[in-house]
Short mmCIF file of C-alpha atoms in Angstrom, two decimals:
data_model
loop_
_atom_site.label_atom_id
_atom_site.label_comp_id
_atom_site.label_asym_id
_atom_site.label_seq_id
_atom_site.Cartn_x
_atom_site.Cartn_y
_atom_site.Cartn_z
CA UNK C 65 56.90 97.53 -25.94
CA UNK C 66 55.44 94.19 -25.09
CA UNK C 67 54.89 93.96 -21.01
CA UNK C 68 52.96 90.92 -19.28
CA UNK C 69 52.21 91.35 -15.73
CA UNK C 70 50.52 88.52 -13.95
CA UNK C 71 48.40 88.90 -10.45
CA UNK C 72 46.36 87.32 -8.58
CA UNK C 73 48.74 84.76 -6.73
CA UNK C 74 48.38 84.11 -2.63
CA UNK C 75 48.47 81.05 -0.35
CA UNK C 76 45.45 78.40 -0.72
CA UNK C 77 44.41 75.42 0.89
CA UNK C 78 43.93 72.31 -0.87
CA UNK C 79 40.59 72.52 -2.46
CA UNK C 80 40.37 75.82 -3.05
CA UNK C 81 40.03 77.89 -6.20
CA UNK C 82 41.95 81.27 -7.38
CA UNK C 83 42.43 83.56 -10.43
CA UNK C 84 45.14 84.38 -12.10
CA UNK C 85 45.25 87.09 -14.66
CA UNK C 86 48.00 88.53 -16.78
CA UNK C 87 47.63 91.87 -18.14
CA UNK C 88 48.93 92.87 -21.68
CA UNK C 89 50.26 95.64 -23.18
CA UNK C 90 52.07 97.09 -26.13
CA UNK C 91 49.99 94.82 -28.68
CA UNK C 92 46.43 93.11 -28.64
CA UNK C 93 45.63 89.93 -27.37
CA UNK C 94 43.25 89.26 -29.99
CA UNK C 95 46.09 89.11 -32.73
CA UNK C 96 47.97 86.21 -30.77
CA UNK C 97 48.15 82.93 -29.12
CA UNK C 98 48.81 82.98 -25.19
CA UNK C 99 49.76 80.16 -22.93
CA UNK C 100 50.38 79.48 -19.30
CA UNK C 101 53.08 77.67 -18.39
CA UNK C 102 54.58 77.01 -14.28
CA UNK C 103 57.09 76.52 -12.82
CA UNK C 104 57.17 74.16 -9.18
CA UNK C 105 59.77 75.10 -7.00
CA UNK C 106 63.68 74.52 -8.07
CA UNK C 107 62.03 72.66 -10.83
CA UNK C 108 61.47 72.92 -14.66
CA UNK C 109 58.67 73.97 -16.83
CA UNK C 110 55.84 72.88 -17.44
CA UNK C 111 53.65 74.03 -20.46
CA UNK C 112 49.26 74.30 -19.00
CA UNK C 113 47.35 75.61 -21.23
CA UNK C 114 46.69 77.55 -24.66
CA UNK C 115 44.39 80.16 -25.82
CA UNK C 116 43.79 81.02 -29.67
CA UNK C 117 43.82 84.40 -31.19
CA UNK C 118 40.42 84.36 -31.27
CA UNK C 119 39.69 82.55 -28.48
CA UNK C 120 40.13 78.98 -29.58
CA UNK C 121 41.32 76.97 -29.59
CA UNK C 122 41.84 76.42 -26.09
CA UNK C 123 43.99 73.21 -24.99
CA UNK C 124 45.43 71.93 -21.54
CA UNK C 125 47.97 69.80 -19.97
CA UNK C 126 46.40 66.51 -18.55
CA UNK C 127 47.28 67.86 -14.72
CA UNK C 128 45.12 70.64 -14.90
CA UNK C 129 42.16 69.70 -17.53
CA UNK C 130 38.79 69.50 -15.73
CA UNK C 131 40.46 71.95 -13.23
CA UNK C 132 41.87 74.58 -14.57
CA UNK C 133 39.85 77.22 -17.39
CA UNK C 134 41.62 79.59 -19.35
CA UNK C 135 39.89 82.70 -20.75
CA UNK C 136 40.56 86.52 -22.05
CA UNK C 137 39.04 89.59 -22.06
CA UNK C 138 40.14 91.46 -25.16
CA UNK C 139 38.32 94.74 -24.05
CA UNK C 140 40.67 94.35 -20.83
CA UNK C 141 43.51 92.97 -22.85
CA UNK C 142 43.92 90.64 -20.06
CA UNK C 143 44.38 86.93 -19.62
CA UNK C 144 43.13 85.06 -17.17
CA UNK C 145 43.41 81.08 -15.50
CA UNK C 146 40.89 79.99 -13.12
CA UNK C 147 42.45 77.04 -10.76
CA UNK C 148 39.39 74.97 -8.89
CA UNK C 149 39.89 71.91 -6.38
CA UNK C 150 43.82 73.00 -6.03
CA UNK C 151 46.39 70.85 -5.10
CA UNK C 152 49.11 70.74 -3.12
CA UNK C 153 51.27 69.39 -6.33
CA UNK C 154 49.78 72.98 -8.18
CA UNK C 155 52.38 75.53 -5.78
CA UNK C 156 54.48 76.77 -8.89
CA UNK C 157 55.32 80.22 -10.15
CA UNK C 158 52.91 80.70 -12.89
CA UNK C 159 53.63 82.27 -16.18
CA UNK C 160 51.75 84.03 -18.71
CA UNK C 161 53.32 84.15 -22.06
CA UNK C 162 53.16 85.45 -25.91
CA UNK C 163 53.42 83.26 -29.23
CA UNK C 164 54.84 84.61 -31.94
CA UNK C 165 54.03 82.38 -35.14
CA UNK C 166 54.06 79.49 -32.47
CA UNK C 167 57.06 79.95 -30.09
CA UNK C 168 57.06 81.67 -27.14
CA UNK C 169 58.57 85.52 -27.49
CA UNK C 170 57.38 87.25 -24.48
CA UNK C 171 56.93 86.14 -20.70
CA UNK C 172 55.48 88.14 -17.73
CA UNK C 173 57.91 88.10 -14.60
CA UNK C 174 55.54 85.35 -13.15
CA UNK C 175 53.17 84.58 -10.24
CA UNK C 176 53.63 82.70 -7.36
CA UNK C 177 50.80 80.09 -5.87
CA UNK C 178 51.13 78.74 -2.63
CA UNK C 179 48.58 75.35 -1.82
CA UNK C 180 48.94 74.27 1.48
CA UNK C 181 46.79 73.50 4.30
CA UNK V 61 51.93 63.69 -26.15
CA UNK V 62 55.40 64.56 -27.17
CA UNK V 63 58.20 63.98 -24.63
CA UNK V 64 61.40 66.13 -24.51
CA UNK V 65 64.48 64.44 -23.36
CA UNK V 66 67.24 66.56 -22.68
CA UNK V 67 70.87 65.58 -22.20
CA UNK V 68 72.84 65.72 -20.19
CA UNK V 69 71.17 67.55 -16.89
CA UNK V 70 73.62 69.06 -16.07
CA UNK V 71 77.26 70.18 -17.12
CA UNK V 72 80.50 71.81 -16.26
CA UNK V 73 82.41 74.21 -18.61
CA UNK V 74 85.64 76.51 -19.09
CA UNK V 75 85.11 79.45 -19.47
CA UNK V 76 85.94 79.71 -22.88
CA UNK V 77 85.05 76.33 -23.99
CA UNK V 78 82.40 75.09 -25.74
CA UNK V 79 78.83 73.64 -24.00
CA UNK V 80 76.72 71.28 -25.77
CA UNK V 81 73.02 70.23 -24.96
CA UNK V 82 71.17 67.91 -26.77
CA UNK V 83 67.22 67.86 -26.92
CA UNK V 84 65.41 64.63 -28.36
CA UNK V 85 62.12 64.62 -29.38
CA UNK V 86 59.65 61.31 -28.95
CA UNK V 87 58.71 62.16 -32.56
CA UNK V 88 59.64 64.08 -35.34
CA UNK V 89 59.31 67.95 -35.15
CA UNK V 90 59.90 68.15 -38.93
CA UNK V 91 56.54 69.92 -40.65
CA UNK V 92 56.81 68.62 -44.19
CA UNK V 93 54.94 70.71 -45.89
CA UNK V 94 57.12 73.81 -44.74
CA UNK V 95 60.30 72.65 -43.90
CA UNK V 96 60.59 73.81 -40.54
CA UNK V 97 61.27 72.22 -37.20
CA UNK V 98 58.99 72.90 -34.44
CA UNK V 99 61.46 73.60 -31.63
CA UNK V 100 62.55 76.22 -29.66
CA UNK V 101 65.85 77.07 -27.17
CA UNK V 102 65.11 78.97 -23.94
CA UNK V 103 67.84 80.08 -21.48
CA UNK V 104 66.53 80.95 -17.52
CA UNK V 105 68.69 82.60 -14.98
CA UNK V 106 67.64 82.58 -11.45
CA UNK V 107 64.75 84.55 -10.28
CA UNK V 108 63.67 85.36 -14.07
CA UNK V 109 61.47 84.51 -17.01
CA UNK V 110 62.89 81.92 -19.53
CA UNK V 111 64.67 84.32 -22.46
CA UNK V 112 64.21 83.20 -26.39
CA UNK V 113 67.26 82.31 -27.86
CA UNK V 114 66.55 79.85 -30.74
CA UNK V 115 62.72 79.81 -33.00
CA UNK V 116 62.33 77.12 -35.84
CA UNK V 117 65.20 75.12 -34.58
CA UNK V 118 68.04 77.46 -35.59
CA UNK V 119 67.30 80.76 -36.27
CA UNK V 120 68.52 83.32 -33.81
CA UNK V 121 66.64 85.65 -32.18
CA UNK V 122 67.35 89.13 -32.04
CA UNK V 123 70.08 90.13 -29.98
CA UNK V 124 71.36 86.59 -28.57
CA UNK V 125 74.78 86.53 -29.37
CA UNK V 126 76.37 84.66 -32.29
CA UNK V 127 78.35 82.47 -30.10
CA UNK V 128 74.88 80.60 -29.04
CA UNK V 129 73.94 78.30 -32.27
CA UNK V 130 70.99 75.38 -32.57
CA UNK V 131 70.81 72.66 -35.37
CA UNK V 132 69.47 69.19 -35.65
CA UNK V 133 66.14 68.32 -37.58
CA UNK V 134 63.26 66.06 -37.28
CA UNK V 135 63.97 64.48 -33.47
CA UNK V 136 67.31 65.42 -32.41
CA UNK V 137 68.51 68.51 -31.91
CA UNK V 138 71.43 70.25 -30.32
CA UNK V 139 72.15 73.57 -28.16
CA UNK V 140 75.85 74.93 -28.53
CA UNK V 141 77.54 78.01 -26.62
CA UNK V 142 80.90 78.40 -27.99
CA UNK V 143 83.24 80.18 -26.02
CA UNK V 144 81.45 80.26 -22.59
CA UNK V 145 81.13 83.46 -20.51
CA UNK V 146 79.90 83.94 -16.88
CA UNK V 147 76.60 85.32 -18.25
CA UNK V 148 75.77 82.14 -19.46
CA UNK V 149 75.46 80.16 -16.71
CA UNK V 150 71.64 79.21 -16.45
CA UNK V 151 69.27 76.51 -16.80
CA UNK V 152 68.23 75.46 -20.94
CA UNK V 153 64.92 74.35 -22.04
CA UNK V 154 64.28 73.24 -25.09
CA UNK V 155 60.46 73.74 -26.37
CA UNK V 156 58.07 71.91 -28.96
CA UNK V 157 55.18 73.99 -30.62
CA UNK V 158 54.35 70.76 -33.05
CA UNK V 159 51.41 69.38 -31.33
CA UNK V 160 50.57 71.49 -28.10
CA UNK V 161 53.26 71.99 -26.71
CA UNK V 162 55.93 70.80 -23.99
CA UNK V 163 59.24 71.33 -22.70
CA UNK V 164 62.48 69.54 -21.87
CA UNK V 165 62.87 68.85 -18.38
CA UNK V 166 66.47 71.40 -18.41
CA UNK V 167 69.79 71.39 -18.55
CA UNK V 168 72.31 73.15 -15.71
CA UNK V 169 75.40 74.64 -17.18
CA UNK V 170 77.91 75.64 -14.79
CA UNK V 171 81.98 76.77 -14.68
CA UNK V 172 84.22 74.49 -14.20
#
């Protein structure tokens, strides 16, 4: 079955950079769209990015563009979000999540980053 | 950018009863040249992932129960839980997938 496990998430001080990556399995990331999408705390969500089936298109929210890089590795069947010059507005739990024909069907349990000084 | 506006934030309901949310879109989610409406229902409990309910506006997704229903077309659409049960107390999101994408910013349903 379909299982998305994100990693990577640990306190940061404003400035700093981190990786995020969600591992797949129980289909092929090269056969779907993936997004990131966070969550701040006791708030709602927020859609980040987007990553083609093929690897593009790839599209961002205006908070993070010029920031934040989305990529894959199909041989890993992983996802992955590099975060540079974080902010403190950035702590969220971060989710990786499958499209199906557009929506979103599948979501990992999520990732929390911390940005604090 | 399209902007989600959910009403109301929050709401109260018997068990029993009936809970309706409303989602309205900036612009129109309609896709002429299929029919279909761009928007999606999510339902989050505490301390999990958001769960599909609704795809394409209205259709169901496997396993939600019956009681859960979603209409509207173009830029308003509506969330309705008939008959409200414990389980469904949780935040709702709706989603766009017509340009990018975005959410609502949630509704709270609670017992009254």
């Amino acid at each position: 079955q379909v299982q998305l496990v994100e990693s990577g998430g640990q306190l940061v001080k404003p400035g700093g950079s981190l990786r995020l990556s969600c591992a797949a399995s129980g289909f092929s990331l090269s056969g779907y769209y993936m997004n990131w999408i966070r969550q701040a705390p006791g708030k709602g969500l927020e859609w980040i990015s987007y990553i083609g089936s093929s690897g593009i298109p790839i599209y961002y929210a205006d908070s993070v563009k010029g920031r934040f890089t989305t990529s894959r590795d199909t041989a890993k069947n992983s996802l992955y979000l590099q975060m540079n010059n974080l902010r403190v507005e950035d702590t969220a739990v971060y989710y990786c999540a499958k499209e199906d024909d557009q929506f979103l069907d599948h979501w990992g349990q999520g990732i929390l980053v911390t940005v604090s000084s | 950018d399209i902007v989600l506006t959910q009403s109301p934030d929050s709401l109260a309901v018997s068990l029993g009863e009936t809970a309706t949310i409303n989602c309205k879109s900036s612009q129109s989610l309609l896709y002429n040249s299929n029919n279909k409406n761009y928007l999606a229902w999510y339902q989050q409990k505490p301390g999990q992932p958001p769960k599909l309910l609704i795809y394409w506006a209205s259709m169901r997704e496997s396993g939600v129960p019956d009681r859960i229903s979603g209409s509207g077309s173009g830029s308003d659409f509506t969330l309705t839980i008939s008959s409200l049960q414990a389980e469904d107390v949780a935040v709702y999101y709706c989603y766009q997938y017509y340009t990018l994408r975005s959410f609502g910013q949630g509704t709270k349903v609670e017992i009254k």
